[in-house]
Coordinates of N, CA and C in Angstrom, one line a residue:
M1 N 6.5 -25.4 63.3 CA 6.6 -25.9 64.7 C 7.6 -27.1 64.7
D2 N 8.2 -27.3 65.9 CA 9.1 -28.5 66.0 C 8.3 -29.6 66.6
A3 N 8.9 -30.7 66.9 CA 8.2 -31.9 67.4 C 7.7 -31.7 68.8
S4 N 8.3 -30.8 69.5 CA 7.8 -30.5 70.9 C 6.5 -29.8 71.0
G5 N 6.1 -29.1 69.9 CA 4.9 -28.4 69.9 C 5.0 -26.9 70.1
D6 N 6.2 -26.5 70.4 CA 6.3 -25.0 70.5 C 6.8 -24.4 69.2
D7 N 6.7 -23.1 69.1 CA 7.0 -22.4 67.8 C 8.4 -22.0 67.7
R8 N 9.3 -22.5 68.4 CA 10.7 -22.1 68.3 C 11.3 -22.8 67.1
T9 N 12.2 -22.1 66.5 CA 13.0 -22.7 65.4 C 14.1 -23.5 66.0
P10 N 14.3 -24.7 65.5 CA 15.5 -25.4 66.1 C 16.8 -24.8 65.8
H11 N 17.7 -24.8 66.7 CA 19.0 -24.2 66.6 C 20.0 -25.2 66.3
N12 N 20.7 -25.0 65.2 CA 21.8 -25.9 64.8 C 23.1 -25.2 65.2
P13 N 23.9 -25.7 66.1 CA 25.1 -25.0 66.5 C 26.2 -24.9 65.4
H14 N 26.1 -25.7 64.3 CA 27.1 -25.7 63.3 C 26.8 -24.7 62.2
T15 N 25.6 -24.0 62.2 CA 25.3 -23.0 61.2 C 25.3 -21.7 61.8
R16 N 25.6 -20.7 61.0 CA 25.5 -19.3 61.6 C 24.7 -18.5 60.6
P17 N 24.1 -17.5 61.0 CA 23.3 -16.7 60.1 C 24.2 -16.0 59.0
H18 N 23.7 -15.9 57.8 CA 24.4 -15.3 56.7 C 24.3 -13.8 56.7
T19 N 25.4 -13.1 56.7 CA 25.4 -11.7 56.6 C 26.2 -11.3 55.4
R20 N 25.7 -10.2 54.7 CA 26.4 -9.7 53.5 C 27.5 -8.8 53.8
T21 N 28.5 -8.8 53.0 CA 29.6 -7.8 53.2 C 29.2 -6.6 52.5
P22 N 29.8 -5.4 52.8 CA 29.4 -4.2 52.1 C 29.7 -4.3 50.6
L23 N 30.7 -5.0 50.1 CA 30.9 -5.1 48.7 C 29.8 -5.9 48.0
Q24 N 29.3 -7.0 48.6 CA 28.2 -7.7 48.1 C 26.9 -6.9 48.0
T25 N 26.7 -6.1 49.0 CA 25.5 -5.2 49.0 C 25.6 -4.2 47.9
R26 N 26.7 -3.5 47.7 CA 26.9 -2.6 46.6 C 26.8 -3.2 45.3
T27 N 27.3 -4.4 45.1 CA 27.2 -5.1 43.8 C 25.7 -5.5 43.5
A28 N 25.0 -5.9 44.5 CA 23.6 -6.3 44.3 C 22.8 -5.0 43.9
I29 N 23.1 -3.9 44.5 CA 22.3 -2.7 44.2 C 22.7 -2.2 42.8
L30 N 23.9 -2.2 42.4 CA 24.4 -1.8 41.1 C 23.7 -2.7 40.0
L31 N 23.7 -4.0 40.2 CA 23.1 -4.9 39.2 C 21.6 -4.7 39.1
T32 N 20.9 -4.5 40.2 CA 19.5 -4.2 40.1 C 19.2 -2.9 39.4
T33 N 20.0 -1.9 39.7 CA 19.8 -0.6 39.1 C 20.1 -0.6 37.6
A34 N 21.2 -1.3 37.2 CA 21.5 -1.4 35.8 C 20.4 -2.2 35.0
T35 N 19.9 -3.2 35.6 CA 18.8 -4.0 34.9 C 17.6 -3.1 34.7
A36 N 17.2 -2.3 35.7 CA 16.0 -1.5 35.6 C 16.2 -0.4 34.6
L37 N 17.5 0.2 34.5 CA 17.7 1.2 33.5 C 17.7 0.6 32.1
I38 N 18.2 -0.5 31.9 CA 18.2 -1.2 30.5 C 16.8 -1.5 30.1
A39 N 16.0 -2.0 31.0 CA 14.6 -2.3 30.7 C 13.8 -1.0 30.4
A40 N 14.0 0.1 31.1 CA 13.3 1.3 30.9 C 13.8 2.0 29.6
A41 N 15.0 1.8 29.2 CA 15.6 2.5 28.0 C 15.1 1.8 26.7
A42 N 14.9 0.5 26.7 CA 14.5 -0.2 25.5 C 13.1 0.1 25.1
P43 N 12.8 0.6 23.9 CA 11.4 0.9 23.5 C 10.7 -0.4 23.2
P44 N 9.4 -0.5 23.4 CA 8.7 -1.7 23.2 C 8.8 -2.2 21.8
S45 N 8.9 -1.3 20.8 CA 9.0 -1.7 19.4 C 10.3 -2.2 19.0
A46 N 11.3 -2.1 19.9 CA 12.7 -2.6 19.6 C 12.7 -4.1 19.4
T47 N 11.8 -4.8 20.0 CA 11.8 -6.3 19.9 C 11.1 -6.8 18.6
T48 N 10.1 -6.1 18.1 CA 9.4 -6.5 16.9 C 9.2 -5.3 16.0
P49 N 10.0 -5.1 15.0 CA 9.8 -4.0 14.1 C 8.5 -4.1 13.3
T50 N 7.9 -3.0 13.2 CA 6.6 -2.9 12.4 C 6.9 -2.7 10.9
P51 N 6.4 -3.6 10.0 CA 6.7 -3.4 8.6 C 6.0 -2.2 8.1
T52 N 6.7 -1.5 7.1 CA 6.2 -0.3 6.5 C 5.1 -0.8 5.5
P53 N 3.9 -0.2 5.7 CA 2.8 -0.7 4.8 C 3.1 -0.2 3.3
T54 N 2.7 -1.0 2.4 CA 2.8 -0.7 1.0 C 1.8 0.3 0.6
P55 N 2.2 1.5 0.0 CA 1.2 2.5 -0.3 C 0.2 2.0 -1.4
T56 N -1.0 2.4 -1.3 CA -2.0 2.1 -2.3 C -1.7 3.0 -3.5
P57 N -1.5 2.4 -4.7 CA -1.2 3.2 -5.9 C -2.4 4.1 -6.3
V58 N -2.0 5.1 -7.1 CA -3.0 6.0 -7.7 C -2.9 5.8 -9.2
V59 N -3.9 6.3 -9.9 CA -3.8 6.4 -11.4 C -3.7 7.9 -11.7
V60 N -2.7 8.2 -12.6 CA -2.4 9.6 -12.9 C -3.2 10.0 -14.2
D61 N -3.8 11.1 -14.2 CA -4.6 11.5 -15.4 C -3.7 12.4 -16.3
C62 N -4.3 12.8 -17.4 CA -3.6 13.6 -18.4 C -3.0 14.9 -17.9
F63 N -3.5 15.4 -16.7 CA -3.0 16.6 -16.2 C -2.1 16.4 -15.0
S64 N -1.6 15.2 -14.9 CA -0.7 14.8 -13.8 C -1.3 14.9 -12.4
K65 N -2.6 14.6 -12.3 CA -3.3 14.6 -11.0 C -3.6 13.1 -10.6
P66 N -3.3 12.8 -9.4 CA -3.6 11.4 -8.9 C -5.0 11.2 -8.6
H67 N -5.5 10.0 -8.9 CA -6.9 9.6 -8.6 C -6.9 8.2 -8.0
T68 N -7.9 7.9 -7.1 CA -8.2 6.6 -6.6 C -9.6 6.4 -6.9
R69 N -9.9 5.3 -7.6 CA -11.3 4.9 -8.0 C -12.0 6.0 -8.7
P70 N -11.5 6.5 -9.8 CA -12.2 7.6 -10.5 C -13.4 7.0 -11.2
T71 N -14.4 7.8 -11.4 CA -15.6 7.3 -12.1 C -15.5 7.5 -13.6
E72 N -14.6 8.4 -14.0 CA -14.2 8.7 -15.4 C -12.7 8.7 -15.6
Y73 N -12.3 8.4 -16.7 CA -10.8 8.5 -17.0 C -10.6 8.7 -18.5
L74 N -9.9 9.8 -18.8 CA -9.6 10.2 -20.2 C -8.4 9.4 -20.7
L75 N -8.6 8.6 -21.8 CA -7.5 7.8 -22.4 C -6.8 8.6 -23.5
A76 N -7.5 9.4 -24.3 CA -6.9 10.2 -25.4 C -6.7 11.6 -24.9
C77 N -5.5 11.8 -24.3 CA -5.2 13.1 -23.7 C -5.2 14.2 -24.8
G78 N -4.7 13.9 -26.0 CA -4.5 14.9 -27.0 C -5.8 15.5 -27.6
D79 N -6.7 14.6 -27.9 CA -8.0 15.1 -28.6 C -9.3 14.8 -27.8
G80 N -9.2 14.0 -26.8 CA -10.4 13.7 -26.0 C -11.3 12.7 -26.7
N81 N -10.9 12.0 -27.7 CA -11.8 11.1 -28.4 C -11.9 9.7 -27.8
N82 N -11.4 9.5 -26.7 CA -11.5 8.2 -26.0 C -11.6 8.4 -24.5
R83 N -12.7 8.0 -23.9 CA -12.9 8.3 -22.4 C -13.6 7.1 -21.8
L84 N -13.1 6.6 -20.7 CA -13.8 5.6 -19.9 C -14.8 6.3 -19.0
I85 N -16.0 5.8 -18.9 CA -17.0 6.5 -18.1 C -17.8 5.4 -17.3
N86 N -18.5 5.8 -16.3 CA -19.3 4.9 -15.4 C -18.5 3.8 -14.8
L87 N -17.3 4.1 -14.4 CA -16.4 3.1 -13.8 C -16.9 2.7 -12.4
H88 N -17.0 1.4 -12.2 CA -17.4 0.8 -10.9 C -16.2 -0.1 -10.5
W89 N -15.5 0.3 -9.5 CA -14.3 -0.5 -9.1 C -14.6 -1.6 -8.2
N90 N -14.2 -2.8 -8.6 CA -14.4 -4.0 -7.8 C -13.3 -4.2 -6.8
T91 N -12.0 -3.9 -7.2 CA -10.9 -4.0 -6.4 C -10.0 -2.8 -6.6
W92 N -9.2 -2.5 -5.6 CA -8.2 -1.4 -5.7 C -7.2 -1.7 -4.5
N93 N -6.1 -2.3 -4.9 CA -5.1 -2.7 -3.8 C -3.7 -2.3 -4.3
H94 N -2.7 -2.8 -3.6 CA -1.3 -2.3 -3.9 C -0.7 -3.0 -5.1
K95 N -1.4 -3.9 -5.8 CA -0.9 -4.5 -7.0 C -1.8 -4.3 -8.2
T96 N -3.1 -4.3 -8.1 CA -4.0 -4.1 -9.2 C -5.3 -3.4 -8.8
A97 N -6.0 -2.9 -9.8 CA -7.3 -2.3 -9.6 C -8.2 -2.8 -10.8
T98 N -9.4 -3.2 -10.5 CA -10.3 -3.7 -11.5 C -11.6 -3.1 -11.5
A99 N -12.1 -2.7 -12.7 CA -13.4 -2.0 -12.7 C -14.2 -2.5 -14.0
T100 N -15.5 -2.2 -14.0 CA -16.3 -2.4 -15.2 C -16.8 -1.0 -15.5
G101 N -17.1 -0.8 -16.8 CA -17.5 0.5 -17.2 C -17.8 0.6 -18.7
T102 N -17.7 1.8 -19.3 CA -18.0 1.9 -20.7 C -16.8 2.8 -21.3
D103 N -16.4 2.3 -22.4 CA -15.3 3.0 -23.2 C -16.1 3.8 -24.3
M104 N -16.1 5.1 -24.2 CA -16.7 6.0 -25.2 C -15.7 6.4 -26.2
I105 N -15.9 5.9 -27.4 CA -14.9 6.2 -28.5 C -15.5 6.9 -29.6
N106 N -14.9 8.0 -30.1 CA -15.3 8.7 -31.2 C -15.0 7.9 -32.5
D107 N -16.0 7.6 -33.3 CA -15.7 6.9 -34.5 C -15.0 7.7 -35.6
C108 N -15.0 9.0 -35.4 CA -14.2 9.9 -36.4 C -14.7 9.7 -37.8
R109 N -16.0 9.4 -38.0 CA -16.5 9.3 -39.4 C -17.5 10.5 -39.7
P110 N -17.3 11.2 -40.7 CA -16.3 11.1 -41.7 C -15.0 11.7 -41.3
Y111 N -15.0 12.5 -40.2 CA -13.7 12.9 -39.6 C -14.1 13.2 -38.1
C112 N -13.1 13.3 -37.3 CA -13.3 13.3 -35.8 C -14.3 14.4 -35.3
A113 N -14.2 15.6 -35.9 CA -15.0 16.7 -35.5 C -16.5 16.4 -35.8
A114 N -16.7 15.6 -36.8 CA -18.1 15.3 -37.2 C -18.5 13.9 -36.8
G115 N -17.6 13.2 -36.1 CA -17.9 11.8 -35.6 C -18.9 11.7 -34.5
H116 N -19.2 10.5 -34.1 CA -20.1 10.2 -33.0 C -19.4 9.3 -32.0
F117 N -19.7 9.6 -30.8 CA -19.2 8.7 -29.7 C -20.0 7.5 -29.6
R118 N -19.4 6.3 -29.6 CA -20.0 5.0 -29.5 C -19.6 4.4 -28.1
P119 N -20.6 3.8 -27.4 CA -20.3 3.1 -26.2 C -19.8 1.6 -26.4
Y120 N -18.8 1.2 -25.6 CA -18.4 -0.2 -25.7 C -18.2 -0.7 -24.2
P121 N -19.0 -1.6 -23.8 CA -18.8 -2.2 -22.4 C -17.4 -2.8 -22.3
V122 N -16.7 -2.5 -21.1 CA -15.3 -2.9 -21.0 C -15.0 -3.2 -19.5
T123 N -14.1 -4.1 -19.3 CA -13.5 -4.4 -18.0 C -12.1 -3.8 -18.0
V124 N -11.8 -3.0 -17.0 CA -10.6 -2.2 -16.9 C -9.7 -2.8 -15.8
T125 N -8.4 -3.1 -16.1 CA -7.5 -3.5 -15.1 C -6.3 -2.6 -15.1
L126 N -6.0 -2.0 -13.9 CA -4.8 -1.2 -13.8 C -3.7 -2.1 -13.1
S127 N -2.5 -2.0 -13.5 CA -1.5 -2.9 -12.9 C -0.1 -2.2 -13.0
H128 N 0.9 -3.0 -12.6 CA 2.3 -2.6 -12.6 C 2.6 -1.3 -11.9
P129 N 2.3 -1.2 -10.6 CA 2.6 0.1 -9.9 C 4.1 0.3 -9.8
Q130 N 4.5 1.5 -10.0 CA 5.9 2.0 -9.9 C 5.9 3.3 -9.1
P131 N 7.1 3.6 -8.6 CA 7.2 4.9 -7.9 C 6.9 6.0 -8.8
W132 N 6.2 7.0 -8.4 CA 5.8 8.2 -9.2 C 6.9 9.2 -9.0
P133 N 7.6 9.5 -10.1 CA 8.8 10.5 -10.1 C 8.3 11.8 -9.5
N134 N 9.2 12.3 -8.6 CA 9.0 13.6 -7.9 C 7.8 13.6 -6.9
H135 N 7.3 12.4 -6.6 CA 6.3 12.3 -5.6 C 6.7 11.2 -4.6
P136 N 7.4 11.6 -3.6 CA 7.9 10.6 -2.6 C 6.8 9.8 -2.0
N137 N 7.0 8.5 -1.7 CA 6.0 7.7 -1.1 C 4.7 7.5 -1.8
T138 N 4.7 7.7 -3.1 CA 3.5 7.5 -3.9 C 3.8 6.6 -5.1
Q139 N 3.0 5.5 -5.2 CA 3.1 4.6 -6.3 C 2.0 4.9 -7.3
R140 N 2.2 4.7 -8.6 CA 1.2 4.9 -9.6 C 1.1 3.7 -10.5
F141 N -0.1 3.4 -10.9 CA -0.2 2.3 -11.9 C 0.3 2.8 -13.2
T142 N 1.0 1.9 -13.9 CA 1.7 2.2 -15.2 C 1.1 1.5 -16.4
T143 N 0.2 0.6 -16.2 CA -0.4 -0.2 -17.3 C -1.9 -0.3 -17.1
I144 N -2.6 -0.2 -18.2 CA -4.1 -0.3 -18.2 C -4.4 -1.3 -19.3
R145 N -5.3 -2.3 -18.9 CA -5.8 -3.3 -19.8 C -7.3 -3.1 -20.0
L146 N -7.7 -3.1 -21.3 CA -9.1 -3.0 -21.6 C -9.5 -4.3 -22.2
L147 N -10.6 -4.9 -21.7 CA -11.1 -6.1 -22.2 C -12.6 -5.8 -22.6
Y148 N -12.8 -5.8 -23.9 CA -14.2 -5.4 -24.3 C -15.1 -6.7 -24.1
T149 N -16.2 -6.5 -23.5 CA -17.0 -7.6 -23.1 C -18.1 -7.9 -24.1
H150 N -18.3 -7.1 -25.1 CA -19.3 -7.3 -26.2 C -18.6 -7.0 -27.5
T151 N -19.0 -6.0 -28.1 CA -18.4 -5.6 -29.4 C -17.2 -4.8 -29.2
T152 N -16.3 -4.7 -30.2 CA -15.1 -3.9 -30.0 C -15.1 -2.8 -31.1
P153 N -14.5 -1.7 -30.8 CA -14.3 -0.6 -31.8 C -13.4 -1.1 -32.9
T154 N -13.7 -0.8 -34.2 CA -12.8 -1.2 -35.3 C -11.6 -0.2 -35.3
P155 N -10.5 -0.6 -35.4 CA -9.9 -2.0 -35.6 C -9.3 -2.5 -34.3
T156 N -9.8 -2.1 -33.1 CA -9.2 -2.4 -31.8 C -9.5 -3.9 -31.5
P157 N -8.4 -4.6 -31.0 CA -8.7 -6.0 -30.6 C -9.5 -6.1 -29.3
K158 N -10.1 -7.2 -29.1 CA -10.9 -7.5 -27.9 C -10.2 -7.2 -26.6
D159 N -8.9 -7.5 -26.5 CA -8.1 -7.4 -25.3 C -6.9 -6.5 -25.7
V160 N -6.8 -5.4 -25.1 CA -5.7 -4.4 -25.4 C -5.1 -3.9 -24.2
T161 N -3.7 -3.7 -24.2 CA -3.0 -3.1 -23.0 C -2.2 -1.9 -23.5
Y162 N -2.3 -0.8 -22.6 CA -1.5 0.4 -22.9 C -0.7 0.8 -21.7
K163 N 0.4 1.5 -22.0 CA 1.2 2.1 -20.9 C 0.6 3.4 -20.5
L164 N 0.6 3.6 -19.2 CA 0.1 4.8 -18.6 C 1.2 5.6 -18.0
V165 N 1.8 6.4 -18.8 CA 2.9 7.3 -18.3 C 2.7 8.6 -19.0
Y166 N 1.7 9.4 -18.5 CA 1.4 10.7 -19.0 C 2.3 11.8 -18.5
D167 N 2.8 11.6 -17.3 CA 3.7 12.6 -16.8 C 5.1 12.2 -16.9
T168 N 6.0 13.1 -17.1 CA 7.4 12.8 -17.2 C 8.1 13.6 -16.1
P169 N 9.2 13.1 -15.6 CA 9.9 13.9 -14.6 C 10.5 15.2 -15.2
N170 N 10.5 16.2 -14.4 CA 11.0 17.5 -14.8 C 12.5 17.3 -15.0
T171 N 13.0 17.8 -16.2 CA 14.5 17.7 -16.4 C 15.0 19.1 -16.3
P172 N 16.1 19.3 -15.6 CA 16.7 20.6 -15.5 C 17.3 21.2 -16.7

């Protein structure tokens, strides 16, 4: 309202109402349309790429079969005289896996066929995951560490590490 109390808008003789030219109207419409098209075309993930998760590695057995958290694992593929049993996994992630269990080893006395299997409590650690040849997107642990927690089999040291590469890539 103005000072007189009525609802009329005061008129200024020096101003005139603003009218758009046809060119200004077309430009405004084109800019609005282009902005809407660009916003609709950009996918939501374009602003923040999602990182590819690291695959959880597997442990490969003597028969080239992958396993996660196996309860048993054969170490002596040739003769079966060394097997991990009763494995209880504490961790299994993209870098390492740790378990407790028993290493059953044939003492081969007087020879392996007549020997006896002896139990040795052990902590098992799998590590050094690498790509598994001929298996895209699969990592496999390549090292196993055995730490005997009580007695050790003769002449094995208390802490021993082995390479786990039972499978080999097919060669043409």
